[in-house]
Amino acid sequence: MNAPASLPAADSLRAALSGLLDGIPARQAGQAVERLIGHYRGATPTDAPILRDRADVAAYAAYRMPATFEAVHAALLAFADAVPGWAPGSHVDVGGGTGAAAWAVSATWDGERPVTVLDWAAPALDLGRELAAGHPALRGARWERARIGSTLTLEPADLVTVSYVLNELTAADRAALVDAAAGAARAVVIVEPGTPDGYARMIEARDRLVAAGFHVAAPCPHSASCPIVPGTDWCHFSARVSRSSLHRQIKGGTLAYEDEKFSYVAATRLPVTPAPARVVRKPQIRKGQVLLDLCETDPALNRTTVTKRHGALYRAARDTDWGDPWPPRSAQD
């Protein structure tokens, strides 16, 4: 999914994160991130957070916030494309930690809006508030401690985001959270890791949203059942993330970027104009042709081959990325 070249919120977030680890030894930061990656976004209950103190939260935020931001932002851009002219008047981020999704919403829609970030980890909320103080659209955000589970009550909001949270919950709590979001919001965007398990949780949430009367805006070009046969494949996408020095230190890599794999659903009670089809795999560019794997309105999964004989459509296919709508709107005009 192609983002605009200049994103003030993204730039502001990078600047805010740049000084987070000042004063924290690199070895300590690296060890904290390794431990947190292994446990925090795993089976740990949300009433016993692994983020214990500022050092933990700073290390985790420096490592994970850019990736979460890019994944959520990609999902929001696809949603915005399906509901042109609409912008959320209010936003609640459930399990938002240090607030990456709030930053992503700010990068997607201009202007200020009431924002509430809910999480159980008080150190994460404290750091999120500190980071947001430097961004005009988020200075007034509320950072509230809340257990994310079956007892959660959500205030009405135009948009509710739930990113990288469902994998921390029991099946019953996941269902309760999705139902609470559907009852409170006009639009719900859920992002999970781009793994078979993450996709399964996302599909479970998607089905509940559709049953509650929501229309799928993205990534699917329809609100019918997913055409993927369970256990044979999974739908996921990729967002490119600039690597910080901490990323390179921990992973021992030299590349200036890495790719964040994620699954998502964006659904709403608003009228939607979903993409005619969505590219669900990395396009294969060969001599004189481009192979595109598409999820189509039918619903069905099909591969289409675009060749030089297709002229402008072929040129568009060469510029099309994994996760993009097909055909591009410019080719539909």
Coordinates of C-alpha atoms in Angstrom, one line a residue:
M1 CA 0.0 0.0 0.0
N2 CA 1.6 3.2 -1.1
A3 CA 1.7 6.0 1.4
P4 CA 2.2 9.7 0.6
A5 CA 5.8 10.8 0.5
S6 CA 5.5 13.3 3.3
L7 CA 3.8 12.4 6.5
P8 CA 4.2 15.0 9.3
A9 CA 2.9 12.6 11.9
A10 CA 5.4 9.9 10.9
D11 CA 8.2 12.4 11.0
S12 CA 7.1 13.7 14.3
L13 CA 6.9 10.2 15.7
R14 CA 10.4 9.3 14.5
A15 CA 11.7 12.5 16.2
A16 CA 9.9 11.7 19.4
L17 CA 11.4 8.2 19.5
S18 CA 14.9 9.2 18.6
G19 CA 15.9 10.2 22.1
L20 CA 14.0 7.5 24.0
L21 CA 17.0 5.3 24.8
D22 CA 19.3 8.1 25.9
G23 CA 20.9 7.1 29.1
I24 CA 19.9 3.4 28.7
P25 CA 22.9 1.1 28.0
A26 CA 22.5 -0.5 24.6
R27 CA 23.0 -4.0 26.0
Q28 CA 20.2 -3.4 28.5
A29 CA 17.9 -2.0 25.8
G30 CA 18.6 -5.0 23.6
Q31 CA 17.9 -7.5 26.3
A32 CA 14.7 -5.8 27.2
V33 CA 13.4 -5.9 23.7
E34 CA 14.3 -9.5 23.2
R35 CA 12.4 -10.5 26.4
L36 CA 9.5 -8.2 25.6
I37 CA 9.1 -9.5 22.0
G38 CA 9.0 -13.0 23.4
H39 CA 6.4 -12.4 26.1
Y40 CA 4.6 -9.1 25.9
R41 CA 2.7 -9.8 22.7
G42 CA 2.2 -13.4 23.6
A43 CA -0.1 -15.2 26.0
T44 CA 0.5 -12.8 28.9
P45 CA -2.8 -11.7 30.5
T46 CA -3.5 -8.0 30.2
D47 CA -3.9 -7.6 33.9
A48 CA -0.2 -8.7 34.4
P49 CA 1.7 -6.5 32.0
I50 CA 5.3 -7.4 31.1
L51 CA 6.1 -3.7 30.6
R52 CA 7.3 -3.1 34.1
D53 CA 9.1 0.3 34.1
R54 CA 10.2 3.1 31.8
A55 CA 13.3 1.2 30.6
D56 CA 11.1 -1.6 29.4
V57 CA 8.6 0.7 27.8
A58 CA 11.3 2.9 26.1
A59 CA 13.0 -0.1 24.6
Y60 CA 9.8 -1.7 23.4
A61 CA 8.4 1.6 22.0
A62 CA 11.7 2.3 20.1
Y63 CA 11.6 -1.1 18.6
R64 CA 7.8 -1.7 18.0
M65 CA 6.1 1.6 17.6
P66 CA 7.4 2.3 14.0
A67 CA 6.3 -1.1 12.8
T68 CA 2.8 -0.9 14.5
F69 CA 2.4 2.7 13.1
E70 CA 3.2 1.6 9.5
A71 CA 0.9 -1.5 9.7
V72 CA -2.0 0.4 11.2
H73 CA -1.4 3.4 8.8
A74 CA -1.6 1.1 5.8
A75 CA -4.9 -0.4 7.0
L76 CA -6.3 3.1 7.6
L77 CA -5.3 4.3 4.2
A78 CA -7.1 1.4 2.6
F79 CA -10.1 2.2 4.8
A80 CA -10.0 5.9 3.9
D81 CA -9.9 5.0 0.2
A82 CA -13.2 3.0 0.6
V83 CA -15.0 5.8 2.5
P84 CA -13.8 9.0 0.6
G85 CA -14.7 12.3 2.2
W86 CA -15.2 10.9 5.7
A87 CA -13.0 11.5 8.7
P88 CA -13.5 10.3 12.2
G89 CA -14.7 12.9 14.7
S90 CA -13.4 10.9 17.6
H91 CA -11.1 7.9 18.2
V92 CA -10.7 5.3 20.9
D93 CA -7.6 3.0 20.7
V94 CA -8.1 -0.2 22.7
G95 CA -4.9 -1.7 24.1
G96 CA -3.0 1.1 22.5
G97 CA 0.0 1.1 24.8
T98 CA 2.3 4.0 23.8
G99 CA -0.2 5.1 21.2
A100 CA 1.1 4.0 17.8
A101 CA -2.4 3.7 16.4
A102 CA -3.3 7.2 17.5
W103 CA -0.3 8.5 15.6
A104 CA -1.4 6.5 12.5
V105 CA -4.9 8.0 12.7
S106 CA -3.4 11.5 12.8
A107 CA -1.3 10.6 9.8
T108 CA -4.3 9.5 7.8
W109 CA -6.8 12.3 8.6
D110 CA -5.9 15.9 9.1
G111 CA -7.1 17.9 12.1
E112 CA -7.6 17.3 15.8
R113 CA -10.2 15.1 17.4
P114 CA -10.9 13.6 20.8
V115 CA -8.6 10.7 21.3
T116 CA -8.7 8.1 24.1
V117 CA -6.0 5.4 24.5
L118 CA -6.8 2.5 26.8
D119 CA -4.3 0.0 28.2
W120 CA -3.5 -1.8 31.4
A121 CA 0.2 -1.0 31.4
A122 CA 0.5 2.3 33.3
P123 CA 4.2 2.8 32.2
A124 CA 3.2 2.5 28.6
L125 CA 0.4 5.1 29.0
D126 CA 2.8 7.4 30.7
L127 CA 5.3 7.2 27.9
G128 CA 2.6 7.5 25.3
R129 CA 1.4 10.7 26.9
E130 CA 5.0 12.1 27.0
L131 CA 5.6 11.3 23.3
A132 CA 2.2 12.7 22.2
A133 CA 2.9 16.1 24.0
G134 CA 5.1 17.0 21.0
H135 CA 2.4 16.4 18.4
P136 CA -0.4 19.1 18.1
A137 CA -3.2 16.6 17.2
L138 CA -2.5 14.4 20.1
R139 CA -1.6 16.8 22.9
G140 CA -5.2 16.6 24.3
A141 CA -5.4 12.8 24.1
R142 CA -6.6 10.9 27.2
W143 CA -4.5 8.1 28.4
E144 CA -6.6 5.8 30.6
R145 CA -5.8 2.6 32.4
A146 CA -8.3 -0.2 31.7
R147 CA -8.4 -4.0 31.7
I148 CA -9.0 -5.1 28.1
G149 CA -11.4 -8.0 28.4
S150 CA -15.0 -9.0 28.9
T151 CA -15.7 -6.3 31.4
L152 CA -14.5 -3.4 29.2
T153 CA -17.1 -0.7 28.4
L154 CA -16.3 1.6 25.5
E155 CA -17.6 5.2 25.1
P156 CA -19.2 6.0 21.8
A157 CA -16.7 6.9 19.1
D158 CA -16.5 7.3 15.3
L159 CA -13.5 5.1 15.1
V160 CA -12.2 2.3 17.4
T161 CA -8.8 0.7 16.6
V162 CA -7.6 -2.6 18.1
S163 CA -4.0 -3.4 17.0
Y164 CA -1.9 -6.3 18.1
V165 CA -4.2 -7.0 21.1
L166 CA -6.4 -10.0 20.3
N167 CA -3.6 -12.4 20.6
E168 CA -3.3 -11.4 24.3
L169 CA -6.9 -12.4 25.1
T170 CA -8.9 -15.5 25.6
A171 CA -11.4 -16.5 23.0
A172 CA -14.3 -15.2 25.2
D173 CA -12.5 -11.9 25.8
R174 CA -11.8 -11.5 22.1
A175 CA -15.4 -11.9 21.3
A176 CA -16.5 -9.5 24.0
L177 CA -14.0 -6.9 22.9
V178 CA -15.1 -7.0 19.2
D179 CA -18.7 -6.8 20.3
A180 CA -18.0 -3.9 22.5
A181 CA -16.2 -2.1 19.6
A182 CA -19.1 -2.8 17.3
G183 CA -21.6 -1.4 19.8
A184 CA -19.6 1.8 20.4
A185 CA -18.2 2.7 17.0
R186 CA -19.2 3.7 13.5
A187 CA -15.9 2.2 12.2
V188 CA -13.6 -0.5 13.6
V189 CA -10.1 -1.3 12.4
I190 CA -8.4 -4.4 13.7
V191 CA -4.8 -5.3 13.0
E192 CA -3.1 -8.5 14.0
P193 CA 0.3 -10.1 13.2
G194 CA 0.5 -11.5 9.6
T195 CA 0.7 -15.1 10.7
P196 CA -1.8 -18.0 10.3
D197 CA -2.9 -17.5 13.9
G198 CA -3.2 -13.7 13.5
Y199 CA -5.2 -14.2 10.3
A200 CA -7.5 -16.7 12.1
R201 CA -8.2 -14.1 14.9
M202 CA -8.8 -11.4 12.4
I203 CA -11.3 -13.5 10.5
E204 CA -13.1 -14.4 13.7
A205 CA -13.3 -10.6 14.4
R206 CA -14.4 -9.9 10.8
D207 CA -17.2 -12.4 11.1
R208 CA -18.5 -10.8 14.3
L209 CA -18.4 -7.3 12.8
V210 CA -20.3 -8.4 9.7
A211 CA -22.9 -10.2 11.9
A212 CA -23.3 -6.9 13.8
G213 CA -24.3 -5.1 10.6
F214 CA -20.9 -3.7 9.6
H215 CA -19.7 -3.5 5.9
V216 CA -16.1 -4.6 5.2
A217 CA -14.3 -1.6 3.6
A218 CA -10.9 -3.2 3.4
P219 CA -8.9 -5.2 2.5
C220 CA -11.7 -7.4 1.2
P221 CA -13.7 -6.2 -1.9
H222 CA -16.8 -7.8 -0.3
S223 CA -18.4 -8.6 3.0
A224 CA -19.1 -12.3 2.2
S225 CA -17.1 -15.1 3.8
C226 CA -13.4 -15.2 3.1
P227 CA -12.7 -17.5 0.0
I228 CA -9.5 -18.9 1.6
V229 CA -10.1 -22.5 2.7
P230 CA -9.2 -22.6 6.4
G231 CA -5.8 -24.2 7.0
T232 CA -4.6 -23.8 3.4
D233 CA -3.4 -20.2 3.4
W234 CA -3.8 -16.9 5.2
C235 CA -4.4 -13.3 4.0
H236 CA -1.7 -10.9 5.1
F237 CA 0.1 -7.8 3.8
S238 CA 3.4 -6.1 4.3
A239 CA 4.5 -2.6 5.4
R240 CA 8.0 -1.3 5.0
V241 CA 9.6 0.0 8.2
S242 CA 12.8 2.1 8.5
R243 CA 15.2 0.4 10.9
S244 CA 16.6 2.3 13.8
S245 CA 20.1 1.6 15.2
L246 CA 18.3 -0.5 17.9
H247 CA 16.7 -2.7 15.2
R248 CA 20.0 -3.3 13.5
Q249 CA 21.7 -4.0 16.8
I250 CA 19.2 -6.5 18.0
K251 CA 18.7 -8.3 14.7
G252 CA 22.3 -8.2 13.6
G253 CA 21.3 -6.9 10.2
T254 CA 22.6 -4.2 8.0
L255 CA 19.6 -3.3 5.9
A256 CA 18.0 0.1 6.6
Y257 CA 14.5 -1.3 6.6
E258 CA 12.5 -4.4 7.4
D259 CA 9.0 -5.5 6.4
E260 CA 6.2 -5.8 8.9
K261 CA 3.7 -8.6 8.0
F262 CA 0.2 -8.0 9.3
S263 CA -3.5 -9.0 8.8
Y264 CA -6.3 -6.6 9.2
V265 CA -10.0 -5.8 8.7
A266 CA -11.5 -2.3 8.4
A267 CA -15.3 -2.3 8.7
T268 CA -17.9 0.3 9.2
R269 CA -21.7 1.1 9.4
L270 CA -21.1 3.8 6.8
P271 CA -21.7 3.3 3.0
V272 CA -18.5 1.9 1.5
T273 CA -17.0 1.7 -2.0
P274 CA -14.5 -1.2 -1.5
A275 CA -11.8 -1.9 -4.1
P276 CA -13.0 -4.0 -7.1
A277 CA -10.2 -6.4 -6.2
R278 CA -7.2 -6.5 -3.8
V279 CA -3.7 -7.7 -4.6
V280 CA -3.1 -10.3 -1.9
R281 CA 0.5 -11.4 -2.8
K282 CA 3.6 -9.7 -4.0
P283 CA 3.2 -9.1 -7.7
Q284 CA 5.4 -11.2 -9.9
I285 CA 7.1 -9.1 -12.6
R286 CA 8.3 -11.1 -15.6
K287 CA 9.5 -10.1 -19.0
G288 CA 6.6 -8.4 -20.7
Q289 CA 4.0 -9.4 -18.1
V290 CA 2.9 -9.0 -14.5
L291 CA 1.2 -11.7 -12.5
L292 CA -1.3 -10.5 -9.9
D293 CA -3.0 -12.7 -7.3
L294 CA -6.3 -11.0 -6.5
C295 CA -9.2 -11.3 -4.0
E296 CA -12.2 -10.4 -6.1
T297 CA -15.8 -9.3 -5.5
D298 CA -17.2 -12.7 -6.5
P299 CA -15.9 -13.6 -3.8
A300 CA -13.0 -15.6 -5.2
L301 CA -9.2 -15.8 -5.4
N302 CA -7.8 -15.6 -8.9
R303 CA -4.6 -14.9 -10.7
T304 CA -4.6 -12.5 -13.6
T305 CA -1.8 -11.8 -16.1
V306 CA -1.3 -8.3 -17.4
T307 CA 0.9 -8.1 -20.5
K308 CA 2.3 -5.3 -22.6
R309 CA -0.7 -5.6 -24.9
H310 CA -2.8 -4.1 -22.1
G311 CA -0.9 -0.8 -22.5
A312 CA -1.6 1.6 -19.7
L313 CA -3.0 -1.2 -17.5
Y314 CA 0.4 -3.0 -17.9
R315 CA 2.3 0.1 -16.8
A316 CA -0.1 0.4 -13.8
A317 CA 0.5 -3.2 -13.0
R318 CA 4.3 -2.7 -12.9
D319 CA 3.8 0.0 -10.3
T320 CA 1.2 -2.0 -8.2
D321 CA 2.2 -3.2 -4.8
W322 CA 1.1 -6.0 -2.5
G323 CA -2.1 -4.8 -0.8
D324 CA -3.1 -2.3 -3.4
P325 CA -6.5 -2.1 -5.0
W326 CA -6.8 -3.4 -8.6
P327 CA -7.3 -1.9 -11.0
P328 CA -6.0 1.5 -9.8
R329 CA -8.7 4.1 -9.7
S330 CA -6.8 6.1 -12.4
A331 CA -7.3 3.1 -14.7
Q332 CA -11.0 3.0 -13.9
D333 CA -11.7 6.6 -14.9

